[in-house]
Amino acid sequence: MSRHALALARVWAVLCVAFLCWRAHAQEYYGVPIEDGGVAFLLDVSGSMAERTPLRVPAGTVKPDEAWRSGTGQTNSRRTVPSAPQISKMESARRELLHALSSLRDGTNFTIITFGNVAAEWPGGARTMGSASISRAREYVASMSAAGATPMAEALQLGFQVPNVRTLFVVSDGRPTTGEVLRLVRQLQEARQGRRTVINTVGIGFDQDSALLCQLALDNEGVYVRDREVACTFSPCLPNDGLVTFYPPEAIQTPHVTRVCSSAQHPDCTPKLVYDTMMSEARLQTATRAREKVTNCLDLDDPYPSTIVIHDDGLEATNYTRPGHPSHPGKITRIVKQQGDDVVVETTGAGKLRPSDFEAVDLLLIEALHKKLAPKPEAEAPPKKKEIDALPKKPEIQPLPKKNDPVRKKKKQ
């Protein structure tokens, strides 16, 4: 071996050892990296967590950590091994939490919050990772048992009260039984005055509230992991996510432009108003062609996934479906923009659906906008008083006393 080749081999060996050491000390929970800045683990310990579930293994090639790094947000189908042993969801969550605690670096601020019969922080509250705290944490995790309901809202409220914590992990197998979770979290985030808390969510089992867990993660710059696979992530989709290759540039059809309202006639007619109205309907999505501007990518409809990619300025998004989807339209782009005095929706596409097929949808959008932009009827003024009502009332005339009235007789005497 030449001296040059030997030097390269040594460098490669050092890099490999360094990578393995880094990987061994990587902070992660369910394959999701734990960022610096403190972490709170919120664990569902409701009665349903005692149910047993078979161990699952991935049927595809993308592992949870690989899916996270690629940012695809793609849900891979999973298969259950016929001879796989069954463990309780509680035991599975306990193992993952112990693994995450062991991965925390010394000095990391952390706490554990459980929600079942009640939502409560573990004894002693938040502390920094070290030999003493990891020992106590292991004892506490081993003692956890499943009972009660799912007071997720109360647990989140506790999580936001913990000092020096930037990230919350929420693990649950069911639907919250108390409180409006999304509204509560929005209020808690606003109260932090710009110092936002990242919320990652993990769903276990078949009864998990996928819609809530996904939205909770997206609204709070986090990741939703379902059955050990990244199902929904705020992280950017990358050009190699396998979606763009289905629709090369030459396949993109000529844009179809629809005028939806006039800013000259209606000052309130703005691209933002049109976009918000459009996104209020699940079937009316907008889109982007600039992949580097993407802010999130989600894929929830296994086994026929549909991916929605939203532009970071909030006025564009892309709705993708993969070949094989039962109602596969391909790639549909809906962009809201200002053109002179008009606000228009530009639709482009690639696949089975033509952009002109959105004309009927645009008519519905225009109708919805007209209701918002229509002038509100002025409140009717109270009826004026009639002139006769405005005149002062005449004094009442007292009747004369009757003949037999004792007062009249007295005067005569």
Tab-separated table of C-alpha atoms in Angstrom:
chain	number	residue	atom	x	y	z
A	1	MET	CA	0.000	0.000	0.000
A	2	SER	CA	1.354	3.424	-0.949
A	3	ARG	CA	2.042	6.075	1.646
A	4	HIS	CA	-0.776	8.223	0.216
A	5	ALA	CA	-3.301	5.354	0.350
A	6	LEU	CA	-2.250	4.528	3.910
A	7	ALA	CA	-2.807	8.134	4.969
A	8	LEU	CA	-6.278	8.128	3.400
A	9	ALA	CA	-7.128	4.868	5.156
A	10	ARG	CA	-6.113	6.341	8.505
A	11	VAL	CA	-8.210	9.470	7.920
A	12	TRP	CA	-11.180	7.319	6.937
A	13	ALA	CA	-10.786	5.193	10.070
A	14	VAL	CA	-10.693	8.293	12.273
A	15	LEU	CA	-13.826	9.671	10.592
A	16	CYS	CA	-15.671	6.372	11.034
A	17	VAL	CA	-14.786	6.209	14.721
A	18	ALA	CA	-15.835	9.841	15.169
A	19	PHE	CA	-19.169	9.168	13.464
A	20	LEU	CA	-19.845	6.096	15.589
A	21	CYS	CA	-19.016	8.029	18.746
A	22	TRP	CA	-21.329	10.857	17.664
A	23	ARG	CA	-24.101	8.408	16.787
A	24	ALA	CA	-23.743	6.673	20.131
A	25	HIS	CA	-24.194	10.018	21.899
A	26	ALA	CA	-26.916	11.417	19.613
A	27	GLN	CA	-29.890	12.668	21.615
A	28	GLU	CA	-33.073	11.206	20.129
A	29	TYR	CA	-36.557	9.983	20.990
A	30	TYR	CA	-38.449	7.660	18.613
A	31	GLY	CA	-35.748	8.474	16.045
A	32	VAL	CA	-36.359	12.238	16.282
A	33	PRO	CA	-33.313	14.294	17.321
A	34	ILE	CA	-33.613	16.063	20.677
A	35	GLU	CA	-32.427	19.614	20.136
A	36	ASP	CA	-30.409	21.496	22.715
A	37	GLY	CA	-32.284	23.805	25.053
A	38	GLY	CA	-34.067	21.425	27.418
A	39	VAL	CA	-36.763	18.799	26.856
A	40	ALA	CA	-39.981	17.660	28.540
A	41	PHE	CA	-41.340	14.148	27.911
A	42	LEU	CA	-45.163	14.077	28.108
A	43	LEU	CA	-46.323	10.453	28.292
A	44	ASP	CA	-49.883	9.126	28.064
A	45	VAL	CA	-50.426	6.615	30.907
A	46	SER	CA	-54.189	6.170	30.394
A	47	GLY	CA	-55.818	2.775	30.883
A	48	SER	CA	-55.661	1.920	27.176
A	49	MET	CA	-51.854	1.989	27.323
A	50	ALA	CA	-52.039	-1.342	29.172
A	51	GLU	CA	-53.343	-3.037	26.009
A	52	ARG	CA	-50.930	-5.377	24.293
A	53	THR	CA	-49.775	-4.797	20.744
A	54	PRO	CA	-47.563	-6.875	18.422
A	55	LEU	CA	-44.076	-5.638	17.691
A	56	ARG	CA	-43.871	-4.155	14.213
A	57	VAL	CA	-41.030	-4.015	11.706
A	58	PRO	CA	-40.749	-1.817	8.625
A	59	ALA	CA	-41.749	-3.346	5.322
A	60	GLY	CA	-39.913	-0.678	3.329
A	61	THR	CA	-36.354	0.507	3.289
A	62	VAL	CA	-36.754	3.870	5.017
A	63	LYS	CA	-36.017	3.719	8.732
A	64	PRO	CA	-37.391	6.346	11.118
A	65	ASP	CA	-34.110	8.238	11.412
A	66	GLU	CA	-33.564	8.105	7.625
A	67	ALA	CA	-37.066	9.445	7.014
A	68	TRP	CA	-36.350	12.251	9.452
A	69	ARG	CA	-33.076	13.211	7.799
A	70	SER	CA	-34.557	13.183	4.297
A	71	GLY	CA	-37.547	15.214	5.375
A	72	THR	CA	-39.852	13.237	3.116
A	73	GLY	CA	-42.544	12.748	5.696
A	74	GLN	CA	-43.460	9.568	3.839
A	75	THR	CA	-45.404	6.884	5.630
A	76	ASN	CA	-44.138	3.400	4.855
A	77	SER	CA	-46.516	0.481	5.198
A	78	ARG	CA	-45.608	-1.827	8.043
A	79	ARG	CA	-46.143	-5.523	8.536
A	80	THR	CA	-46.578	-7.533	11.689
A	81	VAL	CA	-44.288	-10.514	12.053
A	82	PRO	CA	-46.523	-13.609	12.573
A	83	SER	CA	-44.396	-14.894	15.419
A	84	ALA	CA	-43.648	-11.456	16.882
A	85	PRO	CA	-44.085	-11.238	20.656
A	86	GLN	CA	-46.674	-8.872	22.068
A	87	ILE	CA	-45.954	-6.255	24.709
A	88	SER	CA	-48.137	-3.566	26.221
A	89	LYS	CA	-48.094	-0.095	24.736
A	90	MET	CA	-47.009	1.077	28.164
A	91	GLU	CA	-43.975	-1.203	28.111
A	92	SER	CA	-43.085	-0.082	24.580
A	93	ALA	CA	-43.289	3.587	25.584
A	94	ARG	CA	-41.291	2.874	28.734
A	95	ARG	CA	-38.459	1.319	26.700
A	96	GLU	CA	-38.346	4.267	24.304
A	97	LEU	CA	-38.269	6.766	27.161
A	98	LEU	CA	-35.428	4.940	28.903
A	99	HIS	CA	-33.491	4.935	25.626
A	100	ALA	CA	-34.079	8.680	25.199
A	101	LEU	CA	-33.015	9.440	28.768
A	102	SER	CA	-29.831	7.429	28.276
A	103	SER	CA	-29.046	9.437	25.129
A	104	LEU	CA	-29.236	12.830	26.871
A	105	ARG	CA	-25.917	14.538	27.350
A	106	ASP	CA	-24.801	15.562	30.836
A	107	GLY	CA	-26.092	18.992	31.743
A	108	THR	CA	-29.239	18.723	29.585
A	109	ASN	CA	-32.316	20.089	31.345
A	110	PHE	CA	-35.211	17.579	31.298
A	111	THR	CA	-38.430	16.573	33.011
A	112	ILE	CA	-41.132	13.878	32.760
A	113	ILE	CA	-44.887	14.589	32.780
A	114	THR	CA	-47.477	11.804	32.757
A	115	PHE	CA	-51.203	12.132	32.052
A	116	GLY	CA	-53.737	9.462	33.007
A	117	ASN	CA	-55.869	9.812	36.130
A	118	VAL	CA	-54.280	13.255	36.414
A	119	ALA	CA	-51.576	15.244	34.659
A	120	ALA	CA	-48.535	15.521	36.904
A	121	GLU	CA	-44.810	16.223	36.737
A	122	TRP	CA	-42.526	13.615	38.257
A	123	PRO	CA	-41.279	14.191	41.844
A	124	GLY	CA	-38.651	16.890	42.022
A	125	GLY	CA	-39.564	18.421	38.663
A	126	ALA	CA	-37.046	19.539	36.045
A	127	ARG	CA	-33.379	18.791	36.644
A	128	THR	CA	-30.121	18.526	34.727
A	129	MET	CA	-28.925	15.188	33.398
A	130	GLY	CA	-26.239	13.472	35.445
A	131	SER	CA	-25.530	10.143	37.148
A	132	ALA	CA	-27.882	10.860	40.061
A	133	SER	CA	-30.778	12.177	37.952
A	134	ILE	CA	-30.621	9.338	35.393
A	135	SER	CA	-30.773	6.800	38.219
A	136	ARG	CA	-33.868	8.458	39.712
A	137	ALA	CA	-35.463	8.770	36.269
A	138	ARG	CA	-35.028	5.055	35.579
A	139	GLU	CA	-36.652	4.173	38.899
A	140	TYR	CA	-39.572	6.483	38.163
A	141	VAL	CA	-40.117	5.180	34.625
A	142	ALA	CA	-40.053	1.584	35.896
A	143	SER	CA	-42.787	2.424	38.429
A	144	MET	CA	-45.210	4.000	35.930
A	145	SER	CA	-48.544	2.204	35.441
A	146	ALA	CA	-51.479	2.705	33.071
A	147	ALA	CA	-54.831	3.951	34.410
A	148	GLY	CA	-57.387	6.690	33.804
A	149	ALA	CA	-58.296	8.923	30.873
A	150	THR	CA	-56.246	11.155	28.539
A	151	PRO	CA	-55.976	14.733	29.929
A	152	MET	CA	-53.512	15.881	27.269
A	153	ALA	CA	-54.439	19.563	27.537
A	154	GLU	CA	-53.531	19.690	31.221
A	155	ALA	CA	-50.220	17.939	30.514
A	156	LEU	CA	-49.334	20.469	27.805
A	157	GLN	CA	-50.142	23.313	30.159
A	158	LEU	CA	-47.737	21.835	32.700
A	159	GLY	CA	-45.095	21.424	29.994
A	160	PHE	CA	-45.235	25.109	29.081
A	161	GLN	CA	-44.725	26.036	32.734
A	162	VAL	CA	-41.414	24.163	33.018
A	163	PRO	CA	-38.473	26.619	32.936
A	164	ASN	CA	-35.544	26.181	30.551
A	165	VAL	CA	-37.350	23.742	28.236
A	166	ARG	CA	-37.500	24.386	24.485
A	167	THR	CA	-38.921	21.076	23.209
A	168	LEU	CA	-41.934	18.994	24.253
A	169	PHE	CA	-42.490	15.378	23.174
A	170	VAL	CA	-46.111	14.191	23.434
A	171	VAL	CA	-46.687	10.410	23.295
A	172	SER	CA	-50.290	9.141	23.192
A	173	ASP	CA	-52.381	6.214	21.980
A	174	GLY	CA	-55.820	7.835	22.023
A	175	ARG	CA	-57.896	10.974	21.851
A	176	PRO	CA	-57.752	13.728	24.482
A	177	THR	CA	-60.637	13.555	26.929
A	178	THR	CA	-60.472	17.151	28.169
A	179	GLY	CA	-59.904	20.604	26.746
A	180	GLU	CA	-59.407	22.006	23.247
A	181	VAL	CA	-55.755	21.137	22.749
A	182	LEU	CA	-54.910	23.179	19.629
A	183	ARG	CA	-56.570	26.361	20.869
A	184	LEU	CA	-54.919	26.026	24.276
A	185	VAL	CA	-51.463	25.571	22.744
A	186	ARG	CA	-51.930	28.617	20.502
A	187	GLN	CA	-52.712	30.692	23.580
A	188	LEU	CA	-49.722	29.276	25.460
A	189	GLN	CA	-47.400	30.024	22.531
A	190	GLU	CA	-48.674	33.600	22.262
A	191	ALA	CA	-48.035	34.099	25.974
A	192	ARG	CA	-44.356	33.225	25.441
A	193	GLN	CA	-43.942	36.410	23.359
A	194	GLY	CA	-41.936	34.978	20.470
A	195	ARG	CA	-39.957	32.353	22.412
A	196	ARG	CA	-41.765	29.450	20.764
A	197	THR	CA	-41.724	25.909	22.108
A	198	VAL	CA	-41.232	23.063	19.609
A	199	ILE	CA	-43.742	20.214	20.018
A	200	ASN	CA	-43.026	16.751	18.582
A	201	THR	CA	-45.789	14.142	18.750
A	202	VAL	CA	-45.757	10.336	18.757
A	203	GLY	CA	-48.807	8.157	18.099
A	204	ILE	CA	-49.037	4.559	19.325
A	205	GLY	CA	-51.601	1.956	18.233
A	206	PHE	CA	-54.705	2.078	16.059
A	207	ASP	CA	-56.838	4.477	18.135
A	208	GLN	CA	-54.445	7.423	18.087
A	209	ASP	CA	-55.812	10.801	16.984
A	210	SER	CA	-53.668	11.177	13.848
A	211	ALA	CA	-55.263	14.434	12.723
A	212	LEU	CA	-54.682	16.116	16.079
A	213	LEU	CA	-51.139	14.816	16.557
A	214	CYS	CA	-50.147	15.872	13.034
A	215	GLN	CA	-51.659	19.347	13.369
A	216	LEU	CA	-50.126	19.803	16.816
A	217	ALA	CA	-46.688	19.057	15.351
A	218	LEU	CA	-47.148	21.239	12.248
A	219	ASP	CA	-48.453	24.222	14.217
A	220	ASN	CA	-45.480	24.058	16.556
A	221	GLU	CA	-42.556	23.357	14.190
A	222	GLY	CA	-42.321	19.706	15.190
A	223	VAL	CA	-42.535	16.161	13.876
A	224	TYR	CA	-45.342	13.606	14.106
A	225	VAL	CA	-44.185	9.976	14.327
A	226	ARG	CA	-46.799	7.275	13.744
A	227	ASP	CA	-45.948	3.623	14.363
A	228	ARG	CA	-42.244	4.483	14.383
A	229	GLU	CA	-42.386	6.224	11.006
A	230	VAL	CA	-42.292	9.964	10.341
A	231	ALA	CA	-45.805	10.727	9.088
A	232	CYS	CA	-45.876	14.495	9.269
A	233	THR	CA	-43.082	17.022	9.633
A	234	PHE	CA	-42.585	20.765	9.636
A	235	SER	CA	-39.110	20.198	8.160
A	236	PRO	CA	-38.425	21.006	4.495
A	237	CYS	CA	-39.047	18.435	1.781
A	238	LEU	CA	-35.903	17.916	-0.251
A	239	PRO	CA	-35.516	17.680	-4.060
A	240	ASN	CA	-34.628	13.984	-3.744
A	241	ASP	CA	-37.846	13.055	-1.957
A	242	GLY	CA	-39.067	11.125	-5.004
A	243	LEU	CA	-41.962	13.448	-5.800
A	244	VAL	CA	-40.435	15.797	-8.344
A	245	THR	CA	-39.160	12.916	-10.456
A	246	PHE	CA	-42.765	11.900	-11.174
A	247	TYR	CA	-43.455	15.266	-12.800
A	248	PRO	CA	-40.560	16.633	-14.925
A	249	PRO	CA	-40.761	20.303	-16.024
A	250	GLU	CA	-41.864	19.376	-19.553
A	251	ALA	CA	-44.948	17.674	-18.089
A	252	ILE	CA	-46.246	20.883	-16.485
A	253	GLN	CA	-49.313	22.170	-18.324
A	254	THR	CA	-50.059	25.769	-19.322
A	255	PRO	CA	-51.336	27.746	-16.321
A	256	HIS	CA	-55.051	28.408	-16.054
A	257	VAL	CA	-55.707	31.862	-14.543
A	258	THR	CA	-58.979	32.836	-12.869
A	259	ARG	CA	-59.828	36.370	-11.735
A	260	VAL	CA	-61.536	36.009	-8.366
A	261	CYS	CA	-61.966	39.592	-7.142
A	262	SER	CA	-60.952	43.202	-7.838
A	263	SER	CA	-59.000	45.304	-5.350
A	264	ALA	CA	-60.239	48.440	-7.136
A	265	GLN	CA	-63.863	47.544	-6.456
A	266	HIS	CA	-63.254	45.953	-3.053
A	267	PRO	CA	-60.317	47.338	-1.011
A	268	ASP	CA	-60.533	44.265	1.235
A	269	CYS	CA	-59.789	41.999	-1.742
A	270	THR	CA	-56.196	40.898	-1.078
A	271	PRO	CA	-54.183	37.775	-1.946
A	272	LYS	CA	-54.102	36.916	1.769
A	273	LEU	CA	-57.908	37.018	2.040
A	274	VAL	CA	-58.254	34.845	-1.071
A	275	TYR	CA	-55.649	32.396	0.220
A	276	ASP	CA	-57.278	32.086	3.645
A	277	THR	CA	-60.673	31.517	2.022
A	278	MET	CA	-59.226	28.873	-0.283
A	279	MET	CA	-57.415	27.015	2.492
A	280	SER	CA	-60.567	26.936	4.618
A	281	GLU	CA	-61.802	24.232	2.229
A	282	ALA	CA	-59.891	20.943	2.380
A	283	ARG	CA	-60.297	20.329	-1.360
A	284	LEU	CA	-58.933	23.742	-2.338
A	285	GLN	CA	-55.148	23.574	-1.944
A	286	THR	CA	-52.539	25.974	-3.259
A	287	ALA	CA	-49.025	25.153	-4.383
A	288	THR	CA	-45.407	26.060	-5.113
A	289	ARG	CA	-42.826	25.116	-7.724
A	290	ALA	CA	-39.826	26.498	-5.787
A	291	ARG	CA	-38.767	23.486	-3.733
A	292	GLU	CA	-36.268	25.411	-1.629
A	293	LYS	CA	-39.092	27.563	-0.226
A	294	VAL	CA	-41.069	24.655	1.186
A	295	THR	CA	-41.787	24.737	4.913
A	296	ASN	CA	-43.577	21.464	5.510
A	297	CYS	CA	-44.399	18.128	3.970
A	298	LEU	CA	-46.932	15.614	5.190
A	299	ASP	CA	-48.126	12.210	4.114
A	300	LEU	CA	-50.916	10.588	6.109
A	301	ASP	CA	-53.175	8.573	3.804
A	302	ASP	CA	-51.442	5.217	3.821
A	303	PRO	CA	-51.435	3.132	1.626
A	304	TYR	CA	-52.292	5.781	-0.997
A	305	PRO	CA	-50.385	8.827	0.202
A	306	SER	CA	-51.128	12.388	-0.746
A	307	THR	CA	-48.478	14.988	0.043
A	308	ILE	CA	-49.228	18.663	0.632
A	309	VAL	CA	-46.327	21.112	0.376
A	310	ILE	CA	-46.919	24.655	1.630
A	311	HIS	CA	-44.894	27.709	0.576
A	312	ASP	CA	-43.321	29.723	3.375
A	313	ASP	CA	-45.149	32.957	2.546
A	314	GLY	CA	-48.486	31.229	3.032
A	315	LEU	CA	-49.838	31.958	-0.449
A	316	GLU	CA	-48.700	28.860	-2.369
A	317	ALA	CA	-48.754	25.090	-1.886
A	318	THR	CA	-48.592	21.887	-3.924
A	319	ASN	CA	-50.856	18.870	-3.761
A	320	TYR	CA	-49.075	15.706	-4.966
A	321	THR	CA	-50.410	12.201	-5.383
A	322	ARG	CA	-48.316	9.235	-6.380
A	323	PRO	CA	-49.041	6.971	-9.348
A	324	GLY	CA	-51.393	4.267	-8.152
A	325	HIS	CA	-53.515	6.605	-6.030
A	326	PRO	CA	-57.230	5.759	-6.623
A	327	SER	CA	-57.995	9.373	-7.566
A	328	HIS	CA	-54.539	10.233	-8.880
A	329	PRO	CA	-54.583	13.754	-10.374
A	330	GLY	CA	-50.810	14.133	-10.320
A	331	LYS	CA	-49.342	17.465	-9.295
A	332	ILE	CA	-51.721	20.393	-8.852
A	333	THR	CA	-50.404	23.894	-8.207
A	334	ARG	CA	-52.695	26.666	-6.939
A	335	ILE	CA	-51.013	30.065	-6.555
A	336	VAL	CA	-52.717	33.246	-5.343
A	337	LYS	CA	-51.201	36.460	-6.711
A	338	GLN	CA	-51.934	40.100	-7.503
A	339	GLN	CA	-52.257	41.042	-11.196
A	340	GLY	CA	-52.801	44.776	-11.525
A	341	ASP	CA	-56.066	45.608	-9.760
A	342	ASP	CA	-57.141	41.966	-9.722
A	343	VAL	CA	-56.379	39.060	-7.416
A	344	VAL	CA	-56.097	35.861	-9.437
A	345	VAL	CA	-55.614	32.153	-8.816
A	346	GLU	CA	-53.122	30.498	-11.152
A	347	THR	CA	-53.523	26.728	-11.514
A	348	THR	CA	-50.913	24.512	-13.131
A	349	GLY	CA	-50.743	20.741	-13.172
A	350	ALA	CA	-49.105	17.569	-14.353
A	351	GLY	CA	-50.930	14.274	-14.487
A	352	LYS	CA	-54.484	13.211	-15.213
A	353	LEU	CA	-56.242	16.370	-14.030
A	354	ARG	CA	-56.243	19.444	-16.285
A	355	PRO	CA	-55.948	22.910	-14.724
A	356	SER	CA	-59.194	23.912	-16.464
A	357	ASP	CA	-60.962	21.246	-14.408
A	358	PHE	CA	-60.668	23.686	-11.491
A	359	GLU	CA	-63.093	26.174	-13.114
A	360	ALA	CA	-66.001	24.820	-11.073
A	361	VAL	CA	-63.913	25.044	-7.910
A	362	ASP	CA	-62.966	28.632	-8.769
A	363	LEU	CA	-66.658	29.529	-9.091
A	364	LEU	CA	-67.247	28.219	-5.576
A	365	LEU	CA	-64.273	30.259	-4.362
A	366	ILE	CA	-65.618	33.413	-6.036
A	367	GLU	CA	-69.014	32.838	-4.438
A	368	ALA	CA	-67.425	32.457	-1.001
A	369	LEU	CA	-65.392	35.645	-1.526
A	370	HIS	CA	-68.436	37.653	-2.629
A	371	LYS	CA	-70.122	36.779	0.660
A	372	LYS	CA	-67.113	38.131	2.551
A	373	LEU	CA	-66.740	41.244	0.388
A	374	ALA	CA	-70.445	42.142	0.085
A	375	PRO	CA	-71.233	45.422	1.888
A	376	LYS	CA	-72.914	44.850	5.207
A	377	PRO	CA	-76.456	46.270	5.389
A	378	GLU	CA	-76.597	49.442	7.449
A	379	ALA	CA	-78.423	49.163	10.729
A	380	GLU	CA	-81.927	50.642	10.508
A	381	ALA	CA	-82.343	53.906	12.381
A	382	PRO	CA	-84.917	53.835	15.183
A	383	PRO	CA	-88.343	55.107	14.036
A	384	LYS	CA	-88.876	58.827	14.549
A	385	LYS	CA	-91.506	59.893	17.019
A	386	LYS	CA	-94.671	61.254	15.515
A	387	GLU	CA	-95.346	64.961	15.979
A	388	ILE	CA	-98.382	64.234	18.069
A	389	ASP	CA	-96.251	62.107	20.407
A	390	ALA	CA	-93.737	64.937	20.749
A	391	LEU	CA	-96.323	67.493	22.056
A	392	PRO	CA	-96.632	67.918	25.840
A	393	LYS	CA	-99.530	66.065	27.361
A	394	LYS	CA	-102.521	68.091	28.567
A	395	PRO	CA	-103.163	68.047	32.319
A	396	GLU	CA	-105.904	65.686	33.369
A	397	ILE	CA	-109.179	67.429	34.378
A	398	GLN	CA	-110.610	66.207	37.650
A	399	PRO	CA	-114.342	65.372	37.458
A	400	LEU	CA	-116.808	67.551	39.438
A	401	PRO	CA	-118.149	66.054	42.648
A	402	LYS	CA	-121.560	64.429	42.415
A	403	LYS	CA	-124.699	65.777	44.098
A	404	ASN	CA	-124.531	63.293	46.943
A	405	ASP	CA	-120.837	64.023	47.516
A	406	PRO	CA	-120.315	64.961	51.229
A	407	VAL	CA	-117.696	67.541	50.238
A	408	ARG	CA	-120.260	69.424	48.125
A	409	LYS	CA	-122.860	69.353	50.919
A	410	LYS	CA	-120.388	70.797	53.406
A	411	LYS	CA	-119.731	73.798	51.140
A	412	LYS	CA	-123.457	74.523	50.939
A	413	GLN	CA	-123.745	74.637	54.726
